[in-house]
Amino acid sequence: MGFYEAHFFSNFIDTPPHNFVYLYDFFEFSLRNMAAYLRILLITLLIISASNYYAQIKISSIKSSESASIDSSFFDLNSKRKLILLNTDWKCYYETTPQNKITLSAPSTFSGRNSVIFERKVFISEYDVNESQIVLGFLGINYNAEISINGLSIHKHNGGNYPIKIALPRDILKADQNNTIAVKIFSNLNSENTFPVEQRFIFPSIGFGLLRIPYLKIVPSTHITYSKYNTRFDNNYSKAKIDFNVGIGNSSFDKTKDESITNTFTVKINLLNSSNRSLLSNTETTFNLPSSVEDHETLLSLEVTNPLLWTPEDPNIYDYEISIHSNNQVVDKIKRKIAFHEFSSDSHGLKLNGKDFKINAVTYYLNENELSKNNSFTEIYNKLALIKSTGFNSVRFAKSFPHPYALKICRELGLVSLVELPLNSIPEEILEKNEFGLNSAQLVKRIVNNYKEYSDVLILGAGSGFLPNSNINESFIEKVTAEIKKAGYVSYASFTGVQIEVIPNLDLKGIEIYSASIASIERVLGTDEDPPISPNFFFSEVNYPNYYGSSSGYMVKNSSEAQAKYFSDIIDLARKFKISGFVINSFGNFISPYKSLYAGAFKKGKSELGIVEDSKHLRSISLKVIEAKLKDSPKITIPIGTSKNNNPILFILIALGLSIMMAILINTRKKFREDCTRALLRPYNFFADVRDHRILSSVQAFLLMFIEAGAASLLFTIVLYFLRSDILFEKLLISFGEPALLDKMVFLAWNPEKSFLILFIVIVLKFFAISLLIKFGSLFIKTKVEYLSILYTMIWAVLPFTLLLPIELLLFKALSADGMTVYVFAAIFLFFLWLAQRIIKGIYVIFDVPAIRVYAYSLLLIIFVLGGIVFKYQLTDSFIYYITNSFKQYSTMIL
């Protein structure tokens, strides 16, 4: 403690309580030094932020028991093919610091905006190098990646965690030595060219890195590279014809060899009964493969009579074996599965094998904390088996690429897989770019080529969050779905509203529902006599978050019971309007890269959209009610309960407390009461007194500042709490492309007690910071004003905050009242304009400068700051495009 402070306290002890001379002196002395304190604080914050910015990327290695649960049929393992799992002994480092390596296992992810190299050495024998084809496989890499072997780049992965396979050239492999596999992974997503884009609304959180276990597969030198097929049926499905397209690879080719030197091979295809392995049909063909040719393609067809068709109720699956023979010896073989089925769509809706089919689906996301199980075949099987046992016949893998094993299990269990591009809420300005459309179409091709090996029971989607009845959105969807139709699949797209216009190549039109009342949905869909929708519509994403868990009944909004009642009504509504089905979002709770206000990500960062909370609470009331509906079992009774008031008593108590404090403060001294009246009614004269150093009570001024800060923080807390589940507010925040911004808003909006305290401290600090900024600006004019006078001006300029205290008692109810929200926000906006005008008036009065100059410079400062923010985020994150798209989407939603 300094001499001045010690002198103050020693005198204050011996001074009567009514004497505030020393107290005033102490505050005046402290505030004159506040500028220095704030400078130190600013420098400290800059150092901390800089150190955080350059902090190391966090890398997470996840132990997995994958090797103990490998499904050999999934990897096509047999006597001719070997598998080497690359799940251990990886080294990870930055490209700039290769000496700082850490050892980890795969799967492994990292966070941060940088690139990381994963490196592993693997021994390959001379025999395998010379007599076999080595295939490097990844079940999932996220995001962009450059893959190299022994320092030579062999493949560039353009993003997306779908499976890829790479045939390794022999000339870059080292026989009987360790070969170095390096995967350089780039983590940066952007707002215009990546899939998904940076701005993601209720997406599952998928880390960057080796998401699924890599592997090496050693196959014969002459081998089967792919098998594509197309199935055709006669009119009554009594006969099926399968046209196969089989690719043959020859890793022993040599372009310098004479083309007349050929080897004769026979390709045989056997169709087998999966249960008893009996032969149902077969075909074969013989061809010559020149030594100078690397790849060959052969076409074969076979027929089967009275095939058992695949349906969700009876998922019949057949085996087919493709083998290559030379000199009566098997050179290579694979065994795959095939399901005889046919999806089609017309004006009467979706059909499976010529019969009406309704999509009864749920969205399945893999949680971030289940990433260790992301590659666990057992875990995937158990979750999908539970979905099937509930009564669902379909699973939607939304906003991310599914694990290929999940598709395989879906087909075996009798679940249709809905797979789509990870696109959501893309602005028109981006969709109309030719490059974006071409890249999307190419991605559809890669999905088809990389997933058909695992399942053929697919319905493919162009994405979600599309604007309905938008020419640009319709044109984009037409291009993408053209590729889907070309591949022979039924197509769908999900819209934020009702898409009335017909889009070529689009079979199913999805409608997204975000907690809209059943009455609102019925009003939009129309009456039974003249509905505006046709059977080829479906509810593509039905959301109803469960914020509060089990309660007294469904009258408590966003409780477990309310969620169960809502989904039950949605199922009835889909049946009533005879649309093509529904998709409930989602099966379980999940973590998002952008914590969601609407989804209620205030509990450990997880969304609260799931019908089951976690693996320990699988028999939720929502699950039981849905199961009863889907299986037409006896109805599950949902208690009604009583509704609860959402207006926290905290708001009322704080407003009352601050009002009482203000009343006491006003009545302590007549002079203070007169100052308040003059500051409100004659601010010019009052600020002139501040400029001329008329006597003001420092203690009362600072008490007033605390009351004003409390009123302001309460105002912001009430508004944030009202917007805590607002989709438009969330989408506007996402438009910045800053996950941390939404993270902080989720915390403040869903924690009003902590929000009030945090905002109170921030607002108090802003009094000093803004005053310091004004003091800094005054360096450019001749008039010099003490910092303390500027601070007093700020405090008295925002005196109207105290007038809000009685209003804040009822503000939340006013915001929640139907039709009042817009007017209340307009009033708040005008109120802040009034405050800004009072602050500007205070500035030009105390500095004795022309008002027009202060107004002009203030306006320029606002334009500069806001314009700089908009320019920066538009340049880096297409901010304006996403903001305008958010308003367009909100105007089309069913609310």
CSV table of C-alpha atoms in Angstrom, one decimal, residues 160-327:
chain,number,residue,atom,x,y,z
A,160,GLY,CA,-14.6,-36.3,-46.8
A,161,ASN,CA,-14.3,-39.3,-44.5
A,162,TYR,CA,-15.5,-41.9,-47.0
A,163,PRO,CA,-13.4,-45.1,-47.6
A,164,ILE,CA,-10.6,-45.0,-50.2
A,165,LYS,CA,-8.3,-47.6,-51.7
A,166,ILE,CA,-4.9,-47.0,-53.4
A,167,ALA,CA,-3.0,-49.6,-55.4
A,168,LEU,CA,0.7,-49.1,-54.6
A,169,PRO,CA,3.1,-49.1,-57.6
A,170,ARG,CA,5.8,-51.7,-57.2
A,171,ASP,CA,8.7,-49.5,-58.3
A,172,ILE,CA,8.3,-47.2,-55.2
A,173,LEU,CA,8.2,-50.1,-52.7
A,174,LYS,CA,11.3,-51.5,-50.9
A,175,ALA,CA,11.5,-55.3,-50.8
A,176,ASP,CA,12.4,-56.9,-47.5
A,177,GLN,CA,12.7,-53.4,-45.9
A,178,ASN,CA,10.6,-51.0,-43.9
A,179,ASN,CA,8.4,-48.8,-46.2
A,180,THR,CA,7.3,-45.4,-44.9
A,181,ILE,CA,3.7,-44.4,-45.2
A,182,ALA,CA,3.1,-40.7,-44.6
A,183,VAL,CA,-0.4,-39.0,-44.5
A,184,LYS,CA,-0.3,-35.3,-44.4
A,185,ILE,CA,-3.7,-34.1,-43.3
A,186,PHE,CA,-5.0,-30.5,-43.7
A,187,SER,CA,-7.6,-29.4,-41.3
A,188,ASN,CA,-8.9,-26.2,-42.8
A,189,LEU,CA,-12.5,-26.1,-43.8
A,190,ASN,CA,-13.8,-23.0,-45.7
A,191,SER,CA,-17.1,-21.4,-46.4
A,192,GLU,CA,-17.3,-22.0,-50.2
A,193,ASN,CA,-15.3,-25.1,-51.4
A,194,THR,CA,-15.2,-27.8,-48.8
A,195,PHE,CA,-17.7,-30.6,-48.0
A,196,PRO,CA,-18.9,-29.7,-45.4
A,197,VAL,CA,-18.4,-26.0,-45.3
A,198,GLU,CA,-17.0,-24.2,-42.2
A,199,GLN,CA,-20.5,-23.0,-41.1
A,200,ARG,CA,-22.3,-26.1,-39.8
A,201,PHE,CA,-25.7,-26.1,-38.3
A,202,ILE,CA,-26.3,-29.1,-35.9
A,203,PHE,CA,-23.6,-31.2,-37.5
A,204,PRO,CA,-21.9,-34.1,-35.7
A,205,SER,CA,-18.4,-33.3,-34.5
A,206,ILE,CA,-15.9,-35.1,-36.6
A,207,GLY,CA,-12.2,-34.7,-35.7
A,208,PHE,CA,-9.5,-34.2,-38.3
A,209,GLY,CA,-7.1,-37.1,-38.7
A,210,LEU,CA,-7.2,-40.8,-39.2
A,211,LEU,CA,-10.8,-41.4,-38.2
A,212,ARG,CA,-10.8,-45.1,-38.9
A,213,ILE,CA,-8.1,-47.7,-39.0
A,214,PRO,CA,-5.9,-47.8,-42.1
A,215,TYR,CA,-4.8,-51.2,-43.5
A,216,LEU,CA,-2.8,-52.9,-46.2
A,217,LYS,CA,-4.3,-55.6,-48.3
A,218,ILE,CA,-2.1,-58.0,-50.2
A,219,VAL,CA,-3.8,-59.5,-53.2
A,220,PRO,CA,-2.5,-61.6,-56.1
A,221,SER,CA,-0.6,-59.9,-59.0
A,222,THR,CA,-3.6,-60.5,-61.3
A,223,HIS,CA,-6.6,-59.6,-59.2
A,224,ILE,CA,-10.1,-58.3,-59.1
A,225,THR,CA,-10.1,-54.5,-58.7
A,226,TYR,CA,-13.9,-53.9,-58.6
A,227,SER,CA,-17.2,-55.5,-59.3
A,228,LYS,CA,-20.2,-53.3,-60.4
A,229,TYR,CA,-23.6,-54.7,-61.2
A,230,ASN,CA,-27.0,-53.6,-62.3
A,231,THR,CA,-30.1,-55.7,-61.5
A,232,ARG,CA,-33.2,-55.8,-63.8
A,233,PHE,CA,-36.5,-57.5,-63.1
A,234,ASP,CA,-39.4,-58.7,-65.2
A,235,ASN,CA,-42.8,-57.2,-64.6
A,236,ASN,CA,-43.8,-59.6,-61.7
A,237,TYR,CA,-40.3,-59.9,-60.2
A,238,SER,CA,-40.3,-63.6,-61.0
A,239,LYS,CA,-36.9,-63.3,-62.8
A,240,ALA,CA,-33.9,-61.2,-62.2
A,241,LYS,CA,-31.0,-60.5,-64.5
A,242,ILE,CA,-27.7,-59.2,-63.2
A,243,ASP,CA,-25.3,-57.4,-65.4
A,244,PHE,CA,-21.8,-57.5,-63.9
A,245,ASN,CA,-18.9,-55.2,-64.8
A,246,VAL,CA,-15.7,-56.8,-63.4
A,247,GLY,CA,-12.4,-55.0,-63.4
A,248,ILE,CA,-9.2,-57.0,-63.6
A,249,GLY,CA,-5.8,-55.5,-62.5
A,250,ASN,CA,-2.4,-56.7,-63.7
A,251,SER,CA,0.3,-55.4,-61.5
A,252,SER,CA,2.9,-57.4,-63.5
A,253,PHE,CA,2.3,-55.4,-66.7
A,254,ASP,CA,5.3,-54.1,-68.6
A,255,LYS,CA,4.6,-51.6,-71.4
A,256,THR,CA,7.9,-52.6,-73.1
A,257,LYS,CA,6.7,-56.2,-73.6
A,258,ASP,CA,5.4,-57.5,-76.9
A,259,GLU,CA,1.6,-57.2,-77.0
A,260,SER,CA,1.4,-60.7,-78.6
A,261,ILE,CA,2.5,-62.2,-75.3
A,262,THR,CA,-0.8,-62.9,-73.5
A,263,ASN,CA,-2.1,-64.9,-70.6
A,264,THR,CA,-5.5,-66.6,-70.8
A,265,PHE,CA,-7.8,-66.1,-67.8
A,266,THR,CA,-11.3,-67.2,-67.0
A,267,VAL,CA,-13.7,-65.1,-64.8
A,268,LYS,CA,-16.4,-67.1,-63.1
A,269,ILE,CA,-19.3,-65.8,-61.1
A,270,ASN,CA,-21.4,-68.0,-58.8
A,271,LEU,CA,-24.6,-66.9,-57.2
A,272,LEU,CA,-25.1,-68.7,-53.9
A,273,ASN,CA,-27.8,-69.2,-51.3
A,274,SER,CA,-26.4,-67.5,-48.2
A,275,SER,CA,-27.9,-70.0,-45.8
A,276,ASN,CA,-27.0,-73.4,-47.3
A,277,ARG,CA,-24.4,-72.3,-49.9
A,278,SER,CA,-26.3,-74.0,-52.7
A,279,LEU,CA,-25.5,-72.7,-56.3
A,280,LEU,CA,-28.4,-70.8,-57.8
A,281,SER,CA,-26.9,-69.5,-61.0
A,282,ASN,CA,-23.5,-69.0,-62.6
A,283,THR,CA,-21.7,-67.6,-65.6
A,284,GLU,CA,-18.2,-67.3,-66.9
A,285,THR,CA,-16.1,-65.9,-69.7
A,286,THR,CA,-12.5,-66.3,-70.9
A,287,PHE,CA,-10.3,-63.5,-72.1
A,288,ASN,CA,-6.7,-62.8,-73.0
A,289,LEU,CA,-4.7,-60.4,-70.9
A,290,PRO,CA,-1.6,-59.0,-72.7
A,291,SER,CA,1.5,-58.6,-70.5
A,292,SER,CA,1.7,-54.9,-71.6
A,293,VAL,CA,-1.9,-54.1,-70.3
A,294,GLU,CA,-2.4,-52.9,-66.8
A,295,ASP,CA,-6.2,-53.0,-66.5
A,296,HIS,CA,-8.9,-55.0,-68.1
A,297,GLU,CA,-12.7,-54.9,-67.9
A,298,THR,CA,-15.1,-57.7,-68.6
A,299,LEU,CA,-18.9,-57.9,-68.8
A,300,LEU,CA,-20.9,-60.9,-67.6
A,301,SER,CA,-24.6,-61.6,-67.0
A,302,LEU,CA,-26.5,-64.2,-65.1
A,303,GLU,CA,-30.2,-64.8,-64.4
A,304,VAL,CA,-32.0,-66.1,-61.3
A,305,THR,CA,-35.6,-67.4,-61.2
A,306,ASN,CA,-37.9,-66.5,-58.4
A,307,PRO,CA,-35.4,-64.6,-56.4
A,308,LEU,CA,-36.3,-63.9,-52.7
A,309,LEU,CA,-36.7,-60.1,-52.6
A,310,TRP,CA,-35.1,-57.9,-50.0
A,311,THR,CA,-37.6,-56.1,-47.8
A,312,PRO,CA,-37.1,-54.6,-44.3
A,313,GLU,CA,-39.4,-57.3,-42.9
A,314,ASP,CA,-37.5,-60.1,-44.7
A,315,PRO,CA,-34.0,-58.9,-45.6
A,316,ASN,CA,-33.0,-61.7,-48.0
A,317,ILE,CA,-29.4,-61.5,-49.1
A,318,TYR,CA,-27.5,-63.7,-51.5
A,319,ASP,CA,-23.8,-64.3,-51.9
A,320,TYR,CA,-21.9,-64.0,-55.1
A,321,GLU,CA,-18.4,-65.1,-55.7
A,322,ILE,CA,-16.1,-63.8,-58.5
A,323,SER,CA,-13.0,-65.8,-59.2
A,324,ILE,CA,-10.2,-65.6,-61.7
A,325,HIS,CA,-8.7,-68.8,-63.1
A,326,SER,CA,-5.6,-69.6,-65.0
A,327,ASN,CA,-4.6,-73.2,-66.0
